[in-house]
Short mmCIF file of C-alpha atoms and ligand atoms in Angstrom, two decimals:
data_model
loop_
_atom_site.label_atom_id
_atom_site.label_comp_id
_atom_site.label_asym_id
_atom_site.label_seq_id
_atom_site.Cartn_x
_atom_site.Cartn_y
_atom_site.Cartn_z
CA UNK E 1 0.00 0.00 0.00
CA UNK E 2 1.31 3.45 -0.92
CA UNK E 3 1.90 5.66 2.16
CA UNK E 4 -0.82 8.20 1.16
CA UNK E 5 -3.48 5.55 0.61
CA UNK E 6 -2.47 3.88 3.84
CA UNK E 7 -2.86 7.25 5.63
CA UNK E 8 -6.34 7.82 4.11
CA UNK E 9 -7.43 4.32 5.07
CA UNK E 10 -6.18 4.92 8.60
CA UNK E 11 -8.08 8.22 8.92
CA UNK E 12 -11.34 6.76 7.58
CA UNK E 13 -11.07 3.68 9.74
CA UNK E 14 -10.38 5.66 12.89
CA UNK E 15 -13.33 8.00 12.08
CA UNK E 16 -15.75 5.13 11.83
CA UNK E 17 -14.52 3.68 15.11
CA UNK E 18 -14.64 6.92 17.03
CA UNK E 19 -16.92 6.50 20.05
CA UNK E 20 -20.15 8.47 19.83
CA UNK E 21 -20.57 11.43 22.13
CA UNK E 22 -23.30 11.46 24.78
CA UNK E 23 -25.65 13.43 22.50
CA UNK E 24 -25.16 11.11 19.55
CA UNK E 25 -25.98 7.95 21.48
CA UNK E 26 -29.70 7.36 21.77
CA UNK E 27 -29.90 6.49 25.44
CA UNK E 28 -32.69 4.25 26.65
CA UNK E 29 -34.12 5.95 29.76
CA UNK E 30 -34.47 4.20 33.08
CA UNK E 31 -38.09 3.57 33.98
CA UNK E 32 -39.27 3.63 37.57
CA UNK E 33 -42.91 2.64 37.86
CA UNK E 34 -44.26 3.35 41.36
CA UNK E 35 -47.58 1.61 41.75
CA UNK E 36 -49.83 1.80 44.80
CA UNK E 37 -52.87 -0.29 45.62
CA UNK E 38 -56.21 1.54 45.92
CA UNK E 39 -54.74 5.05 46.06
CA UNK E 40 -57.56 7.52 45.41
CA UNK E 41 -56.59 10.64 43.48
CA UNK E 42 -58.61 12.51 46.13
CA UNK E 43 -55.82 11.59 48.56
CA UNK E 44 -53.00 13.26 46.60
CA UNK E 45 -52.66 16.94 47.37
CA UNK E 46 -51.47 17.74 43.83
CA UNK E 47 -55.07 16.96 42.77
CA UNK E 48 -56.31 19.70 45.14
CA UNK E 49 -59.22 17.71 46.54
CA UNK E 50 -61.07 18.37 49.79
CA UNK E 51 -58.37 16.46 51.73
CA UNK E 52 -55.37 18.23 50.23
CA UNK E 53 -54.83 20.77 52.96
CA UNK E 54 -55.15 18.47 55.95
CA UNK E 55 -53.33 15.47 54.47
CA UNK E 56 -50.68 16.79 52.07
CA UNK E 57 -48.48 14.47 50.00
CA UNK E 58 -45.45 16.72 49.40
CA UNK E 59 -43.22 14.05 47.90
CA UNK E 60 -45.74 12.64 45.44
CA UNK E 61 -46.54 16.26 44.55
CA UNK E 62 -42.83 16.80 43.76
CA UNK E 63 -43.33 14.51 40.76
CA UNK E 64 -46.08 16.79 39.43
CA UNK E 65 -44.02 19.90 40.14
CA UNK E 66 -41.08 18.38 38.27
CA UNK E 67 -43.24 17.04 35.45
CA UNK E 68 -46.83 16.27 34.47
CA UNK E 69 -50.13 15.61 36.24
CA UNK E 70 -52.84 13.76 34.28
CA UNK E 71 -56.36 14.79 35.30
CA UNK E 72 -58.22 12.15 33.33
CA UNK E 73 -56.32 8.90 33.79
CA UNK E 74 -58.58 5.84 33.95
CA UNK E 75 -58.41 2.04 34.20
CA UNK E 76 -59.88 -0.67 31.97
CA UNK E 77 -61.35 -2.65 34.86
CA UNK E 78 -61.29 -1.18 38.37
CA UNK E 79 -59.96 -4.10 40.34
CA UNK E 80 -56.48 -5.11 41.35
CA UNK E 81 -55.25 -8.12 39.39
CA UNK E 82 -57.07 -7.26 36.14
CA UNK E 83 -55.62 -3.74 36.27
CA UNK E 84 -52.13 -5.17 36.71
CA UNK E 85 -52.67 -7.53 33.79
CA UNK E 86 -53.71 -4.57 31.60
CA UNK E 87 -50.62 -2.62 32.64
CA UNK E 88 -48.25 -5.48 31.82
CA UNK E 89 -49.84 -6.52 28.53
CA UNK E 90 -51.29 -3.24 27.23
CA UNK E 91 -54.58 -5.04 26.58
CA UNK E 92 -58.15 -5.08 27.86
CA UNK E 93 -59.23 -7.88 30.23
CA UNK E 94 -61.04 -9.88 27.53
CA UNK E 95 -57.76 -10.07 25.56
CA UNK E 96 -55.31 -10.88 28.38
CA UNK E 97 -57.85 -13.24 29.97
CA UNK E 98 -57.60 -11.67 33.43
CA UNK E 99 -61.15 -10.50 34.11
CA UNK E 100 -61.38 -10.92 37.89
CA UNK E 101 -59.16 -11.32 40.94
CA UNK E 102 -60.03 -15.03 40.86
CA UNK E 103 -58.17 -15.53 37.56
CA UNK E 104 -54.54 -16.59 37.24
CA UNK E 105 -52.30 -14.52 35.00
CA UNK E 106 -51.06 -16.29 31.89
CA UNK E 107 -47.37 -15.44 32.23
CA UNK E 108 -46.55 -16.74 28.77
CA UNK E 109 -48.15 -13.62 27.25
CA UNK E 110 -46.09 -10.86 25.77
CA UNK E 111 -45.56 -8.07 28.30
CA UNK E 112 -43.62 -4.84 28.26
CA UNK E 113 -41.11 -6.02 30.94
CA UNK E 114 -40.27 -9.02 28.74
CA UNK E 115 -39.70 -6.84 25.71
CA UNK E 116 -37.58 -4.34 27.63
CA UNK E 117 -35.53 -7.17 29.08
CA UNK E 118 -34.92 -8.61 25.61
CA UNK E 119 -33.84 -5.16 24.48
CA UNK E 120 -31.12 -4.29 26.94
CA UNK E 121 -32.90 -3.51 30.21
CA UNK E 122 -32.37 -4.87 33.70
CA UNK E 123 -35.89 -5.47 34.95
CA UNK E 124 -37.20 -5.90 38.49
CA UNK E 125 -40.48 -6.25 40.33
CA UNK E 126 -40.63 -5.54 44.06
CA UNK E 127 -43.80 -5.52 46.20
CA UNK E 128 -47.40 -6.48 45.58
CA UNK E 129 -48.01 -8.75 42.58
CA UNK E 130 -51.38 -10.49 43.09
CA UNK E 131 -51.39 -12.32 39.75
CA UNK E 132 -50.99 -15.81 41.27
CA UNK E 133 -48.61 -17.18 38.61
CA UNK E 134 -44.84 -16.82 38.99
CA UNK E 135 -43.64 -13.44 37.61
CA UNK E 136 -42.11 -13.61 34.13
CA UNK E 137 -40.00 -11.00 32.37
CA UNK E 138 -37.99 -9.89 35.41
CA UNK E 139 -34.29 -10.31 36.16
CA UNK E 140 -35.15 -9.91 39.79
CA UNK E 141 -38.39 -10.18 41.74
CA UNK E 142 -39.46 -10.13 45.37
CA UNK E 143 -43.19 -10.19 45.98
CA UNK E 144 -45.74 -10.24 48.78
CA UNK E 145 -47.95 -13.32 48.81
CA UNK E 146 -51.51 -12.45 47.67
CA UNK E 147 -52.52 -9.16 49.39
CA UNK E 148 -49.48 -9.16 51.66
CA UNK E 149 -49.25 -7.91 55.25
CA UNK E 150 -48.53 -4.45 56.62
CA UNK E 151 -46.49 -5.65 59.61
CA UNK E 152 -43.47 -7.97 59.29
CA UNK E 153 -44.64 -9.19 55.88
CA UNK E 154 -43.75 -12.46 54.21
CA UNK E 155 -41.67 -11.85 51.07
CA UNK E 156 -41.34 -14.44 48.31
CA UNK E 157 -38.35 -14.49 45.97
CA UNK E 158 -37.39 -16.95 43.25
CA UNK E 159 -35.54 -19.01 45.85
CA UNK E 160 -37.34 -18.70 49.19
CA UNK E 161 -39.95 -17.08 51.45
CA UNK E 162 -38.78 -14.99 54.36
CA UNK E 163 -40.36 -12.71 56.95
CA UNK E 164 -39.10 -9.16 56.56
CA UNK E 165 -39.04 -7.39 59.92
CA UNK E 166 -40.67 -3.94 59.80
CA UNK E 167 -43.41 -2.00 58.02
CA UNK E 168 -44.28 -3.08 54.50
CA UNK E 169 -44.01 0.31 52.75
CA UNK E 170 -40.52 0.90 54.17
CA UNK E 171 -39.47 -2.66 53.33
CA UNK E 172 -40.56 -2.47 49.70
CA UNK E 173 -38.65 0.80 49.37
CA UNK E 174 -35.51 -0.57 51.09
CA UNK E 175 -35.48 -3.55 48.77
CA UNK E 176 -35.99 -1.33 45.74
CA UNK E 177 -33.16 1.01 46.70
CA UNK E 178 -30.90 -1.99 47.27
CA UNK E 179 -31.69 -3.33 43.86
CA UNK E 180 -31.13 0.07 42.25
CA UNK E 181 -27.72 0.42 43.86
CA UNK E 182 -26.76 -3.09 42.73
CA UNK E 183 -27.89 -2.26 39.19
CA UNK E 184 -25.81 0.89 38.96
CA UNK E 185 -22.65 -0.84 37.77
CA UNK E 186 -24.42 -3.10 35.27
CA UNK E 187 -24.07 -0.65 32.38
CA UNK E 188 -27.71 -1.33 31.53
CA UNK E 189 -30.77 0.90 31.90
CA UNK E 190 -33.28 -0.31 34.51
CA UNK E 191 -37.00 -0.81 34.59
CA UNK E 192 -38.23 -1.20 38.16
CA UNK E 193 -41.84 -1.86 39.14
CA UNK E 194 -42.00 -0.70 42.78
CA UNK E 195 -45.44 -1.86 43.89
CA UNK E 196 -46.76 -0.95 47.32
CA UNK E 197 -49.40 -2.78 49.28
CA UNK E 198 -50.57 0.51 50.80
CA UNK E 199 -53.11 1.99 51.05
CA UNK E 200 -55.12 -1.25 50.64
CA UNK E 201 -57.69 -2.31 53.22
CA UNK E 202 -57.27 -2.76 56.24
CA UNK E 203 -55.35 0.52 56.27
CA UNK E 204 -52.84 -0.31 59.02
CA UNK E 205 -50.67 2.68 59.94
CA UNK E 206 -46.94 2.49 60.48
CA UNK E 207 -45.60 2.74 64.04
CA UNK E 208 -44.28 6.24 63.34
CA UNK E 209 -47.58 7.57 62.01
CA UNK E 210 -50.02 6.02 64.49
CA UNK E 211 -50.86 9.41 66.00
CA UNK E 212 -50.51 11.44 62.81
CA UNK E 213 -54.07 12.59 62.10
CA UNK E 214 -55.66 11.88 65.46
CA UNK E 215 -56.39 15.54 66.22
CA UNK E 216 -57.94 16.37 62.85
CA UNK E 217 -61.50 16.33 61.52
CA UNK E 218 -61.61 15.65 57.81
CA UNK E 219 -64.19 17.26 55.54
CA UNK E 220 -66.92 14.86 54.44
CA UNK E 221 -67.85 14.41 50.80
CA UNK E 222 -71.17 16.09 49.94
CA UNK E 223 -72.68 12.73 48.98
CA UNK E 224 -71.71 10.73 52.08
CA UNK E 225 -75.43 10.06 52.58
CA UNK E 226 -76.32 9.34 48.95
CA UNK E 227 -79.75 7.68 48.63
CA UNK E 228 -79.10 6.42 45.04
CA UNK E 229 -82.49 7.87 44.11
CA UNK E 230 -82.04 8.02 40.33
CA UNK E 231 -79.87 4.94 39.97
CA UNK E 232 -80.64 1.28 39.47
CA UNK E 233 -80.20 -1.98 41.31
CA UNK E 234 -76.39 -2.06 41.29
CA UNK E 235 -75.78 1.11 43.32
CA UNK E 236 -78.54 0.13 45.73
CA UNK E 237 -77.43 -3.46 46.31
CA UNK E 238 -73.64 -3.10 46.56
CA UNK E 239 -71.95 -4.24 49.74
CA UNK E 240 -69.31 -1.57 50.21
CA UNK E 241 -70.92 1.08 52.35
CA UNK E 242 -69.48 2.70 55.44
CA UNK E 243 -72.88 2.20 56.99
CA UNK E 244 -73.40 -1.54 56.45
CA UNK E 245 -70.13 -3.07 55.28
CA UNK E 246 -67.31 -1.28 57.06
CA UNK E 247 -66.60 -3.36 60.12
CA UNK E 248 -65.86 -1.80 63.49
CA UNK E 249 -63.41 -4.52 64.50
CA UNK E 250 -61.58 -5.66 61.39
CA UNK E 251 -61.67 -2.36 59.47
CA UNK E 252 -61.67 0.25 62.21
CA UNK E 253 -59.62 -1.57 64.87
CA UNK E 254 -62.21 -1.51 67.64
CA UNK E 255 -60.72 -4.70 68.98
CA UNK E 256 -61.81 -6.56 72.04
CA UNK E 257 -59.45 -8.96 73.78
CA UNK E 258 -61.53 -11.69 72.14
CA UNK E 259 -61.21 -10.56 68.50
CA UNK E 260 -57.52 -9.83 68.94
CA UNK E 261 -57.18 -13.61 69.02
CA UNK E 262 -59.41 -14.40 66.01
CA UNK E 263 -58.75 -13.89 62.27
CA UNK E 264 -57.93 -10.22 62.91
CA UNK E 265 -55.22 -11.33 65.28
CA UNK E 266 -53.63 -13.64 62.70
CA UNK E 267 -53.61 -11.07 60.00
CA UNK E 268 -52.65 -7.96 61.84
CA UNK E 269 -52.07 -7.89 65.56
CA UNK E 270 -50.71 -11.43 65.56
CA UNK E 271 -47.92 -10.46 63.16
CA UNK E 272 -46.65 -7.59 65.30
CA UNK E 273 -43.74 -7.88 67.69
CA UNK E 274 -44.11 -6.76 71.31
CA UNK E 275 -42.99 -3.20 70.76
CA UNK E 276 -45.17 -2.76 67.67
CA UNK E 277 -48.16 -4.07 69.68
CA UNK E 278 -47.42 -1.76 72.60
CA UNK E 279 -47.35 1.26 70.27
CA UNK E 280 -50.53 0.12 68.55
CA UNK E 281 -52.42 -0.37 71.81
CA UNK E 282 -51.22 2.97 73.17
CA UNK E 283 -52.90 4.64 70.18
CA UNK E 284 -56.04 2.55 69.85
CA UNK E 285 -56.96 1.75 73.48
CA UNK E 286 -58.15 5.33 74.20
CA UNK E 287 -59.98 5.41 70.84
CA UNK E 288 -61.79 2.17 71.71
CA UNK E 289 -62.71 3.47 75.18
CA UNK E 290 -63.98 6.74 73.72
CA UNK E 291 -66.03 4.92 71.08
CA UNK E 292 -67.61 2.63 73.64
CA UNK E 293 -68.57 5.57 75.84
CA UNK E 294 -70.25 7.39 72.96
CA UNK E 295 -72.79 4.72 71.95
CA UNK E 296 -73.20 6.18 68.46
CA UNK E 297 -76.04 5.22 66.11
CA UNK E 298 -77.34 6.00 62.61
CA UNK E 299 -75.78 8.92 60.75
CA UNK E 300 -73.59 9.80 63.73
CA UNK E 301 -72.01 6.35 63.56
CA UNK E 302 -71.41 6.72 59.80
CA UNK E 303 -69.74 10.08 60.42
CA UNK E 304 -67.55 8.58 63.12
CA UNK E 305 -66.61 5.67 60.81
CA UNK E 306 -65.71 8.11 58.05
CA UNK E 307 -63.34 10.00 60.36
CA UNK E 308 -61.66 6.79 61.55
CA UNK E 309 -61.41 5.52 57.98
CA UNK E 310 -59.75 8.73 56.78
CA UNK E 311 -57.30 8.82 59.70
CA UNK E 312 -56.11 5.28 58.99
CA UNK E 313 -56.19 5.40 55.18
CA UNK E 314 -54.43 8.76 54.92
CA UNK E 315 -51.77 7.78 57.46
CA UNK E 316 -50.82 4.73 55.34
CA UNK E 317 -50.44 7.18 52.46
CA UNK E 318 -48.14 9.37 54.53
CA UNK E 319 -45.77 6.39 54.71
CA UNK E 320 -46.02 5.98 50.95
CA UNK E 321 -45.26 9.66 50.54
CA UNK E 322 -42.23 9.54 52.87
CA UNK E 323 -40.90 6.61 50.88
CA UNK E 324 -41.51 8.25 47.51
CA UNK E 325 -39.37 11.08 48.91
CA UNK E 326 -36.59 8.60 49.73
CA UNK E 327 -36.67 7.23 46.19
CA UNK E 328 -36.64 10.67 44.53
CA UNK E 329 -33.76 11.73 46.79
CA UNK E 330 -31.86 8.57 45.86
CA UNK E 331 -32.24 9.32 42.15
CA UNK E 332 -31.06 12.90 42.67
CA UNK E 333 -28.12 11.98 44.89
CA UNK E 334 -26.93 9.33 42.46
CA UNK E 335 -27.15 11.42 39.31
CA UNK E 336 -30.00 9.27 37.98
CA UNK E 337 -32.84 11.81 37.85
CA UNK E 338 -32.07 13.20 34.39
CA UNK E 339 -32.25 9.85 32.65
CA UNK E 340 -35.09 8.31 34.64
CA UNK E 341 -38.79 8.48 33.86
CA UNK E 342 -40.65 8.24 37.17
CA UNK E 343 -44.31 7.24 36.95
CA UNK E 344 -46.60 7.35 39.97
CA UNK E 345 -49.98 5.66 39.63
CA UNK E 346 -52.34 3.19 41.31
CA UNK E 347 -54.09 -0.01 40.20
CA UNK E 348 -57.38 1.90 40.47
CA UNK E 349 -59.04 4.66 42.41
CA UNK E 350 -61.09 4.30 45.60
CA UNK E 351 -64.13 5.76 47.33
CA UNK E 352 -63.30 7.91 50.32
CA UNK E 353 -66.88 8.11 51.53
CA UNK E 354 -68.27 9.41 48.21
CA UNK E 355 -71.72 7.81 47.66
CA UNK E 356 -71.33 6.47 51.21
CA UNK E 357 -68.72 3.95 50.05
CA UNK E 358 -65.23 2.57 50.30
CA UNK E 359 -63.69 0.04 47.81
CA UNK E 360 -63.80 0.43 43.99
CA UNK E 361 -65.17 -1.66 41.02
CA UNK E 362 -67.81 0.79 39.72
CA UNK E 363 -67.31 2.91 36.65
CA UNK E 364 -68.17 6.04 38.65
CA UNK E 365 -65.31 8.53 38.67
CA UNK E 366 -63.69 7.88 42.06
CA UNK E 367 -62.84 4.26 41.22
CA UNK E 368 -62.66 4.43 37.41
CA UNK E 369 -60.10 7.21 37.64
CA UNK E 370 -56.61 6.66 38.97
CA UNK E 371 -53.86 9.11 39.89
CA UNK E 372 -51.12 9.59 37.30
CA UNK E 373 -48.03 11.78 37.70
CA UNK E 374 -44.73 11.59 35.83
CA UNK E 375 -41.36 13.27 35.87
CA UNK E 376 -38.38 13.08 33.53
CA UNK E 377 -36.35 16.23 34.04
CA UNK E 378 -35.18 17.85 30.83
CA UNK E 379 -37.70 15.85 28.76
CA UNK E 380 -41.09 16.38 30.39
CA UNK E 381 -41.69 20.12 30.89
CA UNK E 382 -42.03 21.16 34.53
CA UNK E 383 -45.44 21.55 36.15
CA UNK E 384 -47.70 20.80 33.18
CA UNK E 385 -51.13 19.17 33.32
CA UNK E 386 -53.07 17.12 30.79
CA UNK E 387 -56.87 16.71 30.56
CA UNK E 388 -57.09 14.11 27.79
CA UNK E 389 -58.47 10.59 28.31
CA UNK E 390 -55.56 8.28 29.11
CA UNK E 391 -55.58 4.75 30.45
CA UNK E 392 -53.57 2.08 32.25
CA UNK E 393 -53.71 0.41 28.84
CA UNK E 394 -51.23 3.02 27.59
CA UNK E 395 -48.23 2.31 29.84
CA UNK E 396 -46.85 -0.64 27.89
CA UNK E 397 -46.69 1.24 24.59
CA UNK E 398 -45.36 4.36 26.29
CA UNK E 399 -42.42 2.54 27.86
CA UNK E 400 -41.69 0.61 24.68
CA UNK E 401 -41.62 3.78 22.60
CA UNK E 402 -39.24 5.49 25.01
CA UNK E 403 -36.96 2.45 24.86
CA UNK E 404 -37.23 2.41 21.04
CA UNK E 405 -38.71 -1.07 21.04
CA UNK E 406 -41.56 -1.69 18.57
CA UNK E 407 -44.89 -2.49 20.28
CA UNK E 408 -46.68 -5.68 19.19
CA UNK E 409 -49.96 -5.25 17.29
CA UNK E 410 -51.81 -7.04 20.06
CA UNK E 411 -51.40 -4.05 22.38
CA UNK E 412 -54.51 -1.86 22.51
CA UNK E 413 -53.30 1.37 24.10
CA UNK E 414 -51.38 4.28 22.73
CA UNK E 415 -48.04 5.79 23.71
CA UNK E 416 -48.34 8.76 26.07
CA UNK E 417 -44.92 10.02 25.00
CA UNK E 418 -46.16 13.06 23.01
CA UNK E 419 -48.66 14.05 25.74
CA UNK E 420 -45.92 13.83 28.34
CA UNK E 421 -43.79 16.24 26.35
CA UNK E 422 -46.70 18.67 26.15
CA UNK E 423 -47.79 17.89 22.55
CA UNK E 424 -51.10 16.04 22.46
CA UNK E 425 -51.73 14.71 18.94
CA UNK E 426 -54.79 16.13 17.14
CA UNK E 427 -56.27 12.67 16.77
CA UNK E 428 -55.92 11.65 20.43
CA UNK E 429 -58.83 9.44 21.61
CA UNK E 430 -62.18 10.92 22.62
CA UNK E 431 -63.60 7.79 24.25
CA UNK E 432 -62.57 5.03 26.65
CA UNK E 433 -64.09 1.58 27.14
CA UNK E 434 -64.63 0.04 30.60
CA UNK E 435 -65.67 -3.42 31.73
CA UNK E 436 -66.03 -4.88 35.25
CA UNK E 437 -66.72 -8.63 35.52
CA UNK E 438 -66.35 -9.72 39.17
CA UNK E 439 -69.84 -10.77 40.30
CA UNK E 440 -70.89 -12.58 42.42
CA UNK E 441 -68.01 -11.62 44.70
CA UNK E 442 -66.97 -9.62 47.72
CA UNK E 443 -68.71 -6.18 47.76
CA UNK E 444 -71.44 -7.35 45.36
CA UNK E 445 -70.92 -4.93 42.50
CA UNK E 446 -72.86 -6.05 39.43
CA UNK E 447 -71.09 -6.66 36.12
CA UNK E 448 -71.12 -3.66 33.84
CA UNK E 449 -69.47 -2.12 30.85
CA UNK E 450 -69.52 1.38 29.51
CA UNK E 451 -67.99 4.16 27.53
CA UNK E 452 -66.89 7.61 28.62
CA UNK E 453 -66.09 10.77 26.75
CA UNK E 454 -64.56 13.79 28.43
CA UNK E 455 -68.11 14.90 29.25
CA UNK E 456 -70.60 12.00 29.15
CA UNK E 457 -70.53 8.52 30.63
CA UNK E 458 -72.80 5.64 29.65
CA UNK E 459 -72.92 2.52 31.82
CA UNK E 460 -74.72 -0.75 31.13
CA UNK E 461 -75.36 -3.27 33.92
CA UNK E 462 -75.97 -5.89 31.29
CA UNK E 463 -77.10 -8.81 33.44
CA UNK E 464 -79.80 -6.53 34.83
CA UNK E 465 -80.21 -4.68 31.55
CA UNK E 466 -80.10 -1.37 33.41
CA UNK E 467 -78.52 1.76 31.95
CA UNK E 468 -77.08 4.91 33.47
CA UNK E 469 -75.96 8.11 31.81
CA UNK E 470 -74.12 11.01 33.44
CA UNK E 471 -73.15 14.51 32.42
CA UNK E 472 -69.78 14.94 34.13
CA UNK E 473 -69.71 18.69 33.58
CA UNK E 474 -73.16 19.41 35.04
CA UNK E 475 -72.96 16.65 37.63
CA UNK E 476 -69.34 15.75 38.51
CA UNK E 477 -70.40 13.73 41.57
CA UNK E 478 -72.66 11.54 39.36
CA UNK E 479 -75.74 11.95 41.50
CA UNK E 480 -78.27 12.20 38.67
CA UNK E 481 -78.77 9.41 36.19
CA UNK E 482 -80.11 11.19 33.09
CA UNK E 483 -80.60 8.09 30.95
CA UNK E 484 -84.38 8.57 30.72
CA UNK E 485 -84.36 12.38 30.50
CA UNK E 486 -85.79 13.51 27.14
CA UNK E 487 -83.37 16.46 26.99
CA UNK E 488 -80.49 13.98 26.74
CA UNK E 489 -82.07 11.71 24.12
CA UNK E 490 -79.61 12.55 21.38
CA UNK E 491 -76.64 12.12 23.75
CA UNK E 492 -78.02 8.77 24.84
CA UNK E 493 -78.33 7.59 21.23
CA UNK E 494 -74.86 8.83 20.31
CA UNK E 495 -73.23 7.25 23.37
CA UNK E 496 -75.04 3.93 22.84
CA UNK E 497 -73.79 3.88 19.28
CA UNK E 498 -70.31 4.77 20.51
CA UNK E 499 -70.37 1.86 22.98
CA UNK E 500 -71.28 -0.51 20.17
CA UNK E 501 -68.47 0.84 17.99
CA UNK E 502 -65.80 0.82 20.66
CA UNK E 503 -66.66 -2.81 21.49
CA UNK E 504 -66.21 -3.70 17.86
CA UNK E 505 -62.91 -1.79 17.80
CA UNK E 506 -61.58 -3.78 20.77
CA UNK E 507 -63.22 -7.09 19.80
CA UNK E 508 -65.37 -7.40 22.93
CA UNK E 509 -67.92 -10.16 23.11
CA UNK E 510 -70.36 -9.94 26.00
CA UNK E 511 -72.67 -12.89 26.55
CA UNK E 512 -75.86 -10.91 27.14
CA UNK E 513 -76.21 -7.51 25.59
CA UNK E 514 -79.31 -5.67 24.47
CA UNK E 515 -78.60 -3.33 21.65
C1 SGN K 601 -59.92 -8.15 49.70
C2 SGN K 601 -60.56 -7.00 50.48
C3 SGN K 601 -61.67 -6.37 49.66
C4 SGN K 601 -61.11 -5.94 48.33
C5 SGN K 601 -60.49 -7.13 47.63
C6 SGN K 601 -59.86 -6.80 46.30
N1 SGN K 601 -61.09 -7.49 51.72
O1 SGN K 601 -60.85 -9.17 49.51
O2 SGN K 601 -62.18 -5.25 50.37
O3 SGN K 601 -62.12 -5.40 47.52
O4 SGN K 601 -59.46 -7.66 48.46
O5 SGN K 601 -58.92 -5.77 46.45
S1 SGN K 601 -60.07 -7.64 52.95
O6 SGN K 601 -60.89 -7.95 54.12
O7 SGN K 601 -59.16 -8.73 52.64
O8 SGN K 601 -59.35 -6.39 53.09
S2 SGN K 601 -57.85 -5.63 45.35
O9 SGN K 601 -57.28 -4.29 45.46
O10 SGN K 601 -56.84 -6.63 45.59
O11 SGN K 601 -58.53 -5.82 44.08
CA1 CA K 602 -56.31 -2.47 44.25
#
């Protein structure tokens, strides 16, 4: 080779081998998915609800301040395991086969963690799982059995089951931070699903927050004493009311020496160590004595239950909030914030006394909606909000797009990436489909499906053939079923047609349907 040609060859070769600079390398972001169980948006102060002032969530709110708050995030099916199956697969319940909590997740299905793992990610799942089958698609997993325990919980890993000493929300966070620090030298991006048990029933507070809200009186929802006047059988026959269903002993901790030894004892009190029990009793013994002296009845008893419920539920959320703060601090202190998308959401919403209820399942707003906040500094603009209809169906495609992994055709959501960056596409969806299947079951909520737009919601309790229609602008608390109101005839016809079309779009087959 002549010297000049050799020189040229050398220059060209070294150019092509030159390492790319930071900006040239498309970097797959880390994804941290923080998922709570039954966390009502009404209990996050960033949503500015009636509880915001008395029970602030400063750390969860940091995510909204750093990024985006979605005001209309919904779920496909407002119940735990089916919601989780929709998140993992990006499909509706009739496609992933997980319609009720009694089903077992088919772990051979394609899920976003599997695809991320195949495409360069370290993936982990830590906390509540609830899908019965062994987790698939994770390099590392540590899960609570079934619903898990608040105190000294059992933790299952691929190799064994151990009892973790302490309070579940702290433990799930400790394990997550451990895993993150171990991942840091792997050279791979991470995708961590950090899934809390809290604030699931029975709302057991941590030792440090036992006294937190004891001196406060929380504002009641305006419809705490809803009489369901314009609604059908389902709202009237549910079994999830503060009045009839919420139990003084097992839910509200009015324990006698006798029931401390029964099932309540095994699940809660029986799991505590001596010092945890002493702290617990020091808080609850005076509450029990005060309750017994009052001899409350009727509406006064419901009001008292509501206050106890809020004190316990919101205190479990304070532990979640403290631990979200620990995680955000960890990301900041370890230089991980800039390249990490943090998502905060819940498997569904929850009633905090609205309609006189707790629990979820119905397509009414409090349980159909779920909180959704995200941060990704430098990518998601700071402090923006979004009012478009988004769904737990959308996570899988969102994460895949950010990781530059093509989404399979089977997935039925849509990537939220443009909305997160503040650019909602013109053709973003105007309607969402909902379907709840778990009946007969605990809380007795009848099967129903429905469609919502940003303004109107149509629900069909198809086994009863009963319909409900709401105008969410005129009636945000959904107190007035306008299905039979002549003024809404054209809306009713349009929404019924829309339900038919959206079912066709998603390939839904319902055994008994009357249109
Ligand atoms: C348990 C709860 C119910 C709750 C379901 C489903 N009862 O059965 O109140 O609706 O879980 O919850 S409890 O006495 O065990 O607390 S879900 O979030 O897992 O779907
Ligand atoms: Ca749940």
